[in-house]
mmCIF file of C-alpha atoms in Angstrom:
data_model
loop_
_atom_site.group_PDB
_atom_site.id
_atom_site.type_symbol
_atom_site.label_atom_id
_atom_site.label_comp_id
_atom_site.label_asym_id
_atom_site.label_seq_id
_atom_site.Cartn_x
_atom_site.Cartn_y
_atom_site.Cartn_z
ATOM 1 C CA UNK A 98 -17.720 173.274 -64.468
ATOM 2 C CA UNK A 99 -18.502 171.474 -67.676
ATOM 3 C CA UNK A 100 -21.491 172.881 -69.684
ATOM 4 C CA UNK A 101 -23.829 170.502 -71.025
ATOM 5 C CA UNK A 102 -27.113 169.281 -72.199
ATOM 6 C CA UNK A 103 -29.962 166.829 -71.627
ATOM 7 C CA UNK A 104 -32.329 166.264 -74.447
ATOM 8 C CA UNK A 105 -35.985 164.959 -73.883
ATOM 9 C CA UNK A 106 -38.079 163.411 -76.379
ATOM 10 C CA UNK A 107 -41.517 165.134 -75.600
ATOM 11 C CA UNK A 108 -44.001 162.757 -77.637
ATOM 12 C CA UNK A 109 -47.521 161.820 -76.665
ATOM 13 C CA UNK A 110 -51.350 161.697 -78.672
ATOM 14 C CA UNK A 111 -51.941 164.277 -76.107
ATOM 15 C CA UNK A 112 -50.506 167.272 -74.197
ATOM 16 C CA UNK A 113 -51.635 170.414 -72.659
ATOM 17 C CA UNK A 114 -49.225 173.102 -71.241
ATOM 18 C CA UNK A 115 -51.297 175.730 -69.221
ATOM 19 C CA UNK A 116 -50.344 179.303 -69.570
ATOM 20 C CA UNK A 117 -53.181 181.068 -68.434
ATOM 21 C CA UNK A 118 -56.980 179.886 -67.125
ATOM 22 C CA UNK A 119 -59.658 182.332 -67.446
ATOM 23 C CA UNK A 120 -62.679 181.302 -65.242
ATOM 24 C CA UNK A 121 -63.927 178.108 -67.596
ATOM 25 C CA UNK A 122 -61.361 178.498 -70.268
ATOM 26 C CA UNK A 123 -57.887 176.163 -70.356
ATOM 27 C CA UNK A 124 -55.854 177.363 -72.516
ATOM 28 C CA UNK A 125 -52.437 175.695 -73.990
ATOM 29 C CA UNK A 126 -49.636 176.779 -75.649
ATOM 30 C CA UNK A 127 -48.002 175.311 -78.792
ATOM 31 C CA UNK A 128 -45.297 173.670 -77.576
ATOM 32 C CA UNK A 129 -43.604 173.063 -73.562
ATOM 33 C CA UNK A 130 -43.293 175.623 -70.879
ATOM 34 C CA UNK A 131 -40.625 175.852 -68.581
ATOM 35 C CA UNK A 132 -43.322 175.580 -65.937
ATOM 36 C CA UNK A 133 -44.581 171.888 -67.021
ATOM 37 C CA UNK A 134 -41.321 170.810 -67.992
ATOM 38 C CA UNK A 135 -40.001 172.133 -64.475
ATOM 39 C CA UNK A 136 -43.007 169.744 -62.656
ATOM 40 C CA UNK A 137 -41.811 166.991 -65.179
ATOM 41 C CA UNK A 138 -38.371 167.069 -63.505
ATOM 42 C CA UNK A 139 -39.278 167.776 -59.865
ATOM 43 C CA UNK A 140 -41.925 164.307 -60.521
ATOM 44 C CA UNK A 141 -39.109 162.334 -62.380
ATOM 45 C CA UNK A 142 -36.804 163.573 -58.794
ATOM 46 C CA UNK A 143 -39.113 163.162 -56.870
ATOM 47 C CA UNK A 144 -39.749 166.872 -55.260
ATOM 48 C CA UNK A 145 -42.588 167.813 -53.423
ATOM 49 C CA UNK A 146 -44.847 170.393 -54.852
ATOM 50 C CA UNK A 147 -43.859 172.902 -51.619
ATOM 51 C CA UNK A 148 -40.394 172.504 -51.756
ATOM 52 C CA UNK A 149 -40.108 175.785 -53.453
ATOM 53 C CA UNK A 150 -36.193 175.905 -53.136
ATOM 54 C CA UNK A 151 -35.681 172.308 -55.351
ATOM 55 C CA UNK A 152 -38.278 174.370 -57.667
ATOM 56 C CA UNK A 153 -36.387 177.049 -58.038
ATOM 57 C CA UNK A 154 -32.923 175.663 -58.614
ATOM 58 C CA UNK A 155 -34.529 173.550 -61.540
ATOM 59 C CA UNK A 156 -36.245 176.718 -62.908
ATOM 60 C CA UNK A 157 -32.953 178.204 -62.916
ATOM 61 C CA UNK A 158 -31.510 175.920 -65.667
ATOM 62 C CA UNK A 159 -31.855 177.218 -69.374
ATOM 63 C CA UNK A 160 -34.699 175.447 -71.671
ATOM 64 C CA UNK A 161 -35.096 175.553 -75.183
ATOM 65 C CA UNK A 162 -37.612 173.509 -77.703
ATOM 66 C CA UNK A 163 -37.778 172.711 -80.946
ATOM 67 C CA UNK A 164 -41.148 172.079 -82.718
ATOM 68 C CA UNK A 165 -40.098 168.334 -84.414
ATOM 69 C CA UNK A 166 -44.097 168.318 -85.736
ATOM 70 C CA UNK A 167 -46.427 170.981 -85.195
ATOM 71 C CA UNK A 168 -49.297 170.079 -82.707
ATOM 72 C CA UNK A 169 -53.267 170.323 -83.993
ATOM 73 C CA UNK A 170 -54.921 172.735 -81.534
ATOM 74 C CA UNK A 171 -58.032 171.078 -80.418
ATOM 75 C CA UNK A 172 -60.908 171.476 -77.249
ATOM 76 C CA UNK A 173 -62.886 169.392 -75.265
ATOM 77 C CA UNK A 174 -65.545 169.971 -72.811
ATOM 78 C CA UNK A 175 -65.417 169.013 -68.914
ATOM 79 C CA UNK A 176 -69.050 169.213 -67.569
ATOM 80 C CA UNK A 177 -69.150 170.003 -63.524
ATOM 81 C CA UNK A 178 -72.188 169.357 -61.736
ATOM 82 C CA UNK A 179 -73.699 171.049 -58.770
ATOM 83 C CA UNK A 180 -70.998 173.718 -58.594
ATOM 84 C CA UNK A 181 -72.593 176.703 -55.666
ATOM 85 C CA UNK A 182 -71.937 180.301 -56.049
ATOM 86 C CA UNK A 183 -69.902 182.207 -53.685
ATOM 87 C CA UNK A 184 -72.346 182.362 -51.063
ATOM 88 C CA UNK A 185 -72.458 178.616 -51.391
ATOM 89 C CA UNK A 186 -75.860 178.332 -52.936
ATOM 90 C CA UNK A 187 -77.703 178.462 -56.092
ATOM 91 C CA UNK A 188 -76.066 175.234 -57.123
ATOM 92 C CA UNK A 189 -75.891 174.634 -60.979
ATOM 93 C CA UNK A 190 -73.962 173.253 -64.086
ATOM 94 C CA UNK A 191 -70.588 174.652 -65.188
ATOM 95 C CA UNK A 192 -69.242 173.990 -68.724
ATOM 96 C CA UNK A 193 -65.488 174.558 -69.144
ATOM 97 C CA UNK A 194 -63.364 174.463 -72.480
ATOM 98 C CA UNK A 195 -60.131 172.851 -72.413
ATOM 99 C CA UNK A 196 -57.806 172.927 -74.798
ATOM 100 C CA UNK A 197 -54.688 170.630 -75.567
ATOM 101 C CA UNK A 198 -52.520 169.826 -78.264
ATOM 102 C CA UNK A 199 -53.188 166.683 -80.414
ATOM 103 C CA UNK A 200 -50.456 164.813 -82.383
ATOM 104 C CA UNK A 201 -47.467 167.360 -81.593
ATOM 105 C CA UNK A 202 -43.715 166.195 -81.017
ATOM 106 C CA UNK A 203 -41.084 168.120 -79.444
ATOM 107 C CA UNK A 204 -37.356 168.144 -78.587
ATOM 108 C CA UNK A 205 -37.083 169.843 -75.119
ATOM 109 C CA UNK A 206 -33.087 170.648 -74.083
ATOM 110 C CA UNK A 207 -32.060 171.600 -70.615
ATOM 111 C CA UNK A 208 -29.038 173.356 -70.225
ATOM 112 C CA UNK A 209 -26.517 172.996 -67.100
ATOM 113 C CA UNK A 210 -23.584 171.159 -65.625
ATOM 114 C CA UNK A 211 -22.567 167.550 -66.686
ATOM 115 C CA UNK A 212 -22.697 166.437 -62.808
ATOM 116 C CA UNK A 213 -26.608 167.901 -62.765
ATOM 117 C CA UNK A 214 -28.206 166.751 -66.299
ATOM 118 C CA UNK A 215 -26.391 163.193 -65.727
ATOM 119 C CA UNK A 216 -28.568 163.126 -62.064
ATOM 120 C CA UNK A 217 -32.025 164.681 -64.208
ATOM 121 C CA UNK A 218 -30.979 161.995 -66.817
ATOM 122 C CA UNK A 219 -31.514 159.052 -64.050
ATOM 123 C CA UNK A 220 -34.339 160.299 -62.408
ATOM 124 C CA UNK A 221 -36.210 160.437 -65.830
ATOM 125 C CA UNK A 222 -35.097 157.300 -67.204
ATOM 126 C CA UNK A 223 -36.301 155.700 -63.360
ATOM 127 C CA UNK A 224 -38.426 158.405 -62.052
ATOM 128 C CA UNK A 225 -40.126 159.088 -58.579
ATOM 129 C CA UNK A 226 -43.354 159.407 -59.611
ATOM 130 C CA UNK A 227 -45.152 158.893 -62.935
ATOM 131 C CA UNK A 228 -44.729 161.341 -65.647
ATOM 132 C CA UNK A 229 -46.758 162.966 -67.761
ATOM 133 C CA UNK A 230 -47.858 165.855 -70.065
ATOM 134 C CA UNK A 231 -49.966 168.846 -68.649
ATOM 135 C CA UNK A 232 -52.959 166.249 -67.614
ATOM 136 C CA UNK A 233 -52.635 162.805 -65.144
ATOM 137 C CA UNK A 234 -54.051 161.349 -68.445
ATOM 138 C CA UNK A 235 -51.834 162.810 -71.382
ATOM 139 C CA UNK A 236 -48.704 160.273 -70.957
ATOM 140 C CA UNK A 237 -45.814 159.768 -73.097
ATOM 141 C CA UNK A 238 -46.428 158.172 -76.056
ATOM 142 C CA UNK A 239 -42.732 157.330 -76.001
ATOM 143 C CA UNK A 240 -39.535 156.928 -73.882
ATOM 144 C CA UNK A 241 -38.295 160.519 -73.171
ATOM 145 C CA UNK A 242 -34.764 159.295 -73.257
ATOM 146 C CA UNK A 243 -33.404 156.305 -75.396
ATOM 147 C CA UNK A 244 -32.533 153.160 -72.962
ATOM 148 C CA UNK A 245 -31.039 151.021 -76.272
ATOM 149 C CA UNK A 246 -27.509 152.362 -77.420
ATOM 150 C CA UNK A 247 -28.296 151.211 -81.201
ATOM 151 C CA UNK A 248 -31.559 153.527 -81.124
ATOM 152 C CA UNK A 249 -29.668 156.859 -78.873
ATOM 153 C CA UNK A 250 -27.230 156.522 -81.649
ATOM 154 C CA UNK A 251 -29.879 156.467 -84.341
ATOM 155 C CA UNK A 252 -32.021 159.178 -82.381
ATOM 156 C CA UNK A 253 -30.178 160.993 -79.934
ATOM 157 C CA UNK A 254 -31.792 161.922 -76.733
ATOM 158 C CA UNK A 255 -30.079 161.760 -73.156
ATOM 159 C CA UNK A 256 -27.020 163.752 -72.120
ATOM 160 C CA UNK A 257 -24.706 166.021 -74.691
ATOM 161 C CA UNK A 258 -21.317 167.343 -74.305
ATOM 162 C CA UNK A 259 -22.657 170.640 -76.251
ATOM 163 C CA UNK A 260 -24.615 174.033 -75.535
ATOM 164 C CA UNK A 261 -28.409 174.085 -75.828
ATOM 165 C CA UNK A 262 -28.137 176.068 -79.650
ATOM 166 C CA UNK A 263 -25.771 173.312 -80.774
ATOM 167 C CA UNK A 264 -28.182 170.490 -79.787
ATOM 168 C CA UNK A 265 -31.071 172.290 -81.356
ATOM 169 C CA UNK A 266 -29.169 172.746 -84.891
ATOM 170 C CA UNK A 267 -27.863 169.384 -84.578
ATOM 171 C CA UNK A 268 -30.229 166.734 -82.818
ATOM 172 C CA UNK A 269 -31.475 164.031 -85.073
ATOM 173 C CA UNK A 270 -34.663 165.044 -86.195
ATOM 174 C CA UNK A 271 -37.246 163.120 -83.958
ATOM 175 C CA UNK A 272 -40.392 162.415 -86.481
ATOM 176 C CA UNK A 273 -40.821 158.562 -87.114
ATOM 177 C CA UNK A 274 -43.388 158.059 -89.155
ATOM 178 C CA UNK A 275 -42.263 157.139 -92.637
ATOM 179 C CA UNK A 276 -45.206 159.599 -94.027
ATOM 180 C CA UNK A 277 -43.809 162.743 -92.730
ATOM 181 C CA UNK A 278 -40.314 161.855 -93.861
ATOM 182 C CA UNK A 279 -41.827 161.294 -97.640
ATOM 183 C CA UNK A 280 -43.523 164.181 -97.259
ATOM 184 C CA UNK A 281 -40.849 166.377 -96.401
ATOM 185 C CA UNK A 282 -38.214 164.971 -98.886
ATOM 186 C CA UNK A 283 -40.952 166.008 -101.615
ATOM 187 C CA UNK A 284 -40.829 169.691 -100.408
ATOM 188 C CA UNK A 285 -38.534 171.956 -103.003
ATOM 189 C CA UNK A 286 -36.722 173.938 -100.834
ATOM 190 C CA UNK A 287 -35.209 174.518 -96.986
ATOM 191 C CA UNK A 288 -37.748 172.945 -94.451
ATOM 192 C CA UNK A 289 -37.394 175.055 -91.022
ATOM 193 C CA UNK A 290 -38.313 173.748 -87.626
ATOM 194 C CA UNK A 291 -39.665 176.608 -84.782
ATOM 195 C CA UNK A 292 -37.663 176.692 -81.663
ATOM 196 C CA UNK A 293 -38.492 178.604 -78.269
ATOM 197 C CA UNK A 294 -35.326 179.386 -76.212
ATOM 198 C CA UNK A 295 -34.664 181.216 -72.967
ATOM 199 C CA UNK A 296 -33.184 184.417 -73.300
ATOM 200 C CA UNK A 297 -31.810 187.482 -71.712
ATOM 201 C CA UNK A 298 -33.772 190.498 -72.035
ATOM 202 C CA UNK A 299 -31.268 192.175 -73.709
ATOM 203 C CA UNK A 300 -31.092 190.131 -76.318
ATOM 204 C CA UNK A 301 -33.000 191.913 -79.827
ATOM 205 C CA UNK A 302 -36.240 189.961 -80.395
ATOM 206 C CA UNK A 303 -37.263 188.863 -76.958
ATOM 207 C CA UNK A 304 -40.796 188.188 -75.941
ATOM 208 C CA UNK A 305 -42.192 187.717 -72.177
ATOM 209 C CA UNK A 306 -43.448 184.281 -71.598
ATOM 210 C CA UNK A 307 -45.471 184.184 -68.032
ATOM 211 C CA UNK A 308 -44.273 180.543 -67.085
ATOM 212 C CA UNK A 309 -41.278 180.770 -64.793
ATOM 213 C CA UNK A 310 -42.291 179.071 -61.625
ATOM 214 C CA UNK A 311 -41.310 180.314 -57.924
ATOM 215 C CA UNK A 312 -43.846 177.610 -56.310
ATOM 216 C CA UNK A 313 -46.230 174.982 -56.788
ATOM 217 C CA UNK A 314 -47.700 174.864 -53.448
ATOM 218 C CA UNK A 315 -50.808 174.008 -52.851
ATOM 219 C CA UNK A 316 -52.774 177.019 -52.881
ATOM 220 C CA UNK A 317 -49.709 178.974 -53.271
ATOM 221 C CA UNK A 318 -49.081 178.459 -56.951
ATOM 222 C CA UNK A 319 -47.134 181.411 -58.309
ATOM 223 C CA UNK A 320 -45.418 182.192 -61.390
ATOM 224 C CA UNK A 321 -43.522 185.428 -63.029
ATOM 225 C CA UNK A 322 -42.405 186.262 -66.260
ATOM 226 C CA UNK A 323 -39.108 185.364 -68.363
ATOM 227 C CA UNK A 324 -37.793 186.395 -71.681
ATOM 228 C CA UNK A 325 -37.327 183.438 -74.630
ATOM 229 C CA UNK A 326 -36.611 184.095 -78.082
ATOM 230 C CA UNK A 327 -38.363 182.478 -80.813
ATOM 231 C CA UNK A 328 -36.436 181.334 -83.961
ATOM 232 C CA UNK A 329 -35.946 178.591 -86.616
ATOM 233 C CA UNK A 330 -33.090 176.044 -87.133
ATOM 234 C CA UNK A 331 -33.072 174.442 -90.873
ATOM 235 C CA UNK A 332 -33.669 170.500 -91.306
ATOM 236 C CA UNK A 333 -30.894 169.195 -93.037
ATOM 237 C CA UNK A 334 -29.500 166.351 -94.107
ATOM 238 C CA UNK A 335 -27.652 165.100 -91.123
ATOM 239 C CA UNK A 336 -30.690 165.663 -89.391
ATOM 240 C CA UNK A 337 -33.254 163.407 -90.544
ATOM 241 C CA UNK A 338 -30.854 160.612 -91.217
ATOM 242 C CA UNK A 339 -29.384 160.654 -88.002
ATOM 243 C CA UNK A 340 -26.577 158.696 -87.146
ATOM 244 C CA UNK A 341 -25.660 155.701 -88.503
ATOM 245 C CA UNK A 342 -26.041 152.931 -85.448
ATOM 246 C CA UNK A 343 -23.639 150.961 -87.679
ATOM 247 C CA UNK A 344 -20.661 153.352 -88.135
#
């Protein structure tokens, strides 16, 4: 079986990937979790939340991200009204804090055989049910995979014949905005972009990440931990200019 992989441009005003909720505090982490981009795929395929086996078998392919622009961390407020106690009285007010990511971009790269990217690939580009980021109401700010040849070829995305540390070292750099790009060709020196990938244990340098999901039933939402290792890949050159559409 042919290894390959399937990049996603992850690219929205808004996103919010939940890795732990402590009574009225939503928190987020700083870039994609292998739990939200797991529902991503089973909504693009259309699986049901309680179809734990489909679940699994995407959990089971190997994620990575890389950080294209760093996210701003910011909170907002949800306010609940009339919520009861336990005993189902004493109704009052509940404030939560919720936090999400503002402004971040992110290269997410799954990992598998040709035959199964190529079928995640469709479902995406024509999925089952609407897609978004961590919240009904954080959608993609833009296509996760290129449709146009003339712009894959100018910013990659879609299906690669090459492992997941290849595509994160070589996948044209994903920032658009003209600022950025004048702002980084200022900076004296190497420019680094942070990447989170899926490890074995093992491996020197590991960290647990509690975001592996066994189910998403409802009620029956459950979760264990995995090992990633966190890292850098340099921004060079053949990076931010891509590839020429024209060669």
């Amino acid at each position: 079986m042919t290894t390959a992989t399937l990049a996603l441009r992850i690219d929205a005003p808004m996103q919010s990937w939940g890795v732990r909720s402590r009574f009225i505090n939503r928190y987020t982490a700083m870039e994609p979790t292998k739990s939200g981009l797991v529902g991503l795929l089973g909504a693009a395929c259309g699986v049901e939340r309680g179809n734990d086996v489909r679940i699994q078998e995407l959990a089971a392919l190997r994620i990575g991200v890389r950080v294209d622009r760093e996210g701003l961390l910011e909170r907002d407020f949800h306010v609940t009204q009339d919520v009861p106690n336990t005993e189902g009285r004493m109704h009052r007010t509940v404030v939560s804090d919720r936090y999400y990511l503002a402004d971040a971009l992110f290269l997410a790269v799954i990992e598998g055989t040709a035959d199964t990217l190529e079928r995640l690939e469709q479902a995406v580009l024509s999925p089952h049910w609407p897609l978004f980021f961590g919240r009904k109401s954080f959608v993609p700010g833009a296509p996760l995979i290129e449709t146009d040849q003339w712009r894959r070829r100018r910013w990659g995305t879609g299906v690669r014949d090459e492992s997941l540390e290849e595509t994160l070292k070589r996948h044209p750099w994903l920032e658009n905005r003209d600022e950025q790009r004048t702002e980084v060709s200022k900076i004296d020196g190497d420019v680094w972009l942070r990447t989170v990938v899926d490890a074995p244990a093992s491996d020197h340098g590991t960290e647990l990440r509690h975001d592996y999901p066994e189910s998403f039933g409802e009620g029956d939402r459950r979760f264990r931990s995995r090992t990633v290792r966190s890292g850098h890949v340099r921004l060079d050159e053949a990076m931010i200019n891509g590839v020429d559409p024209c060669s």
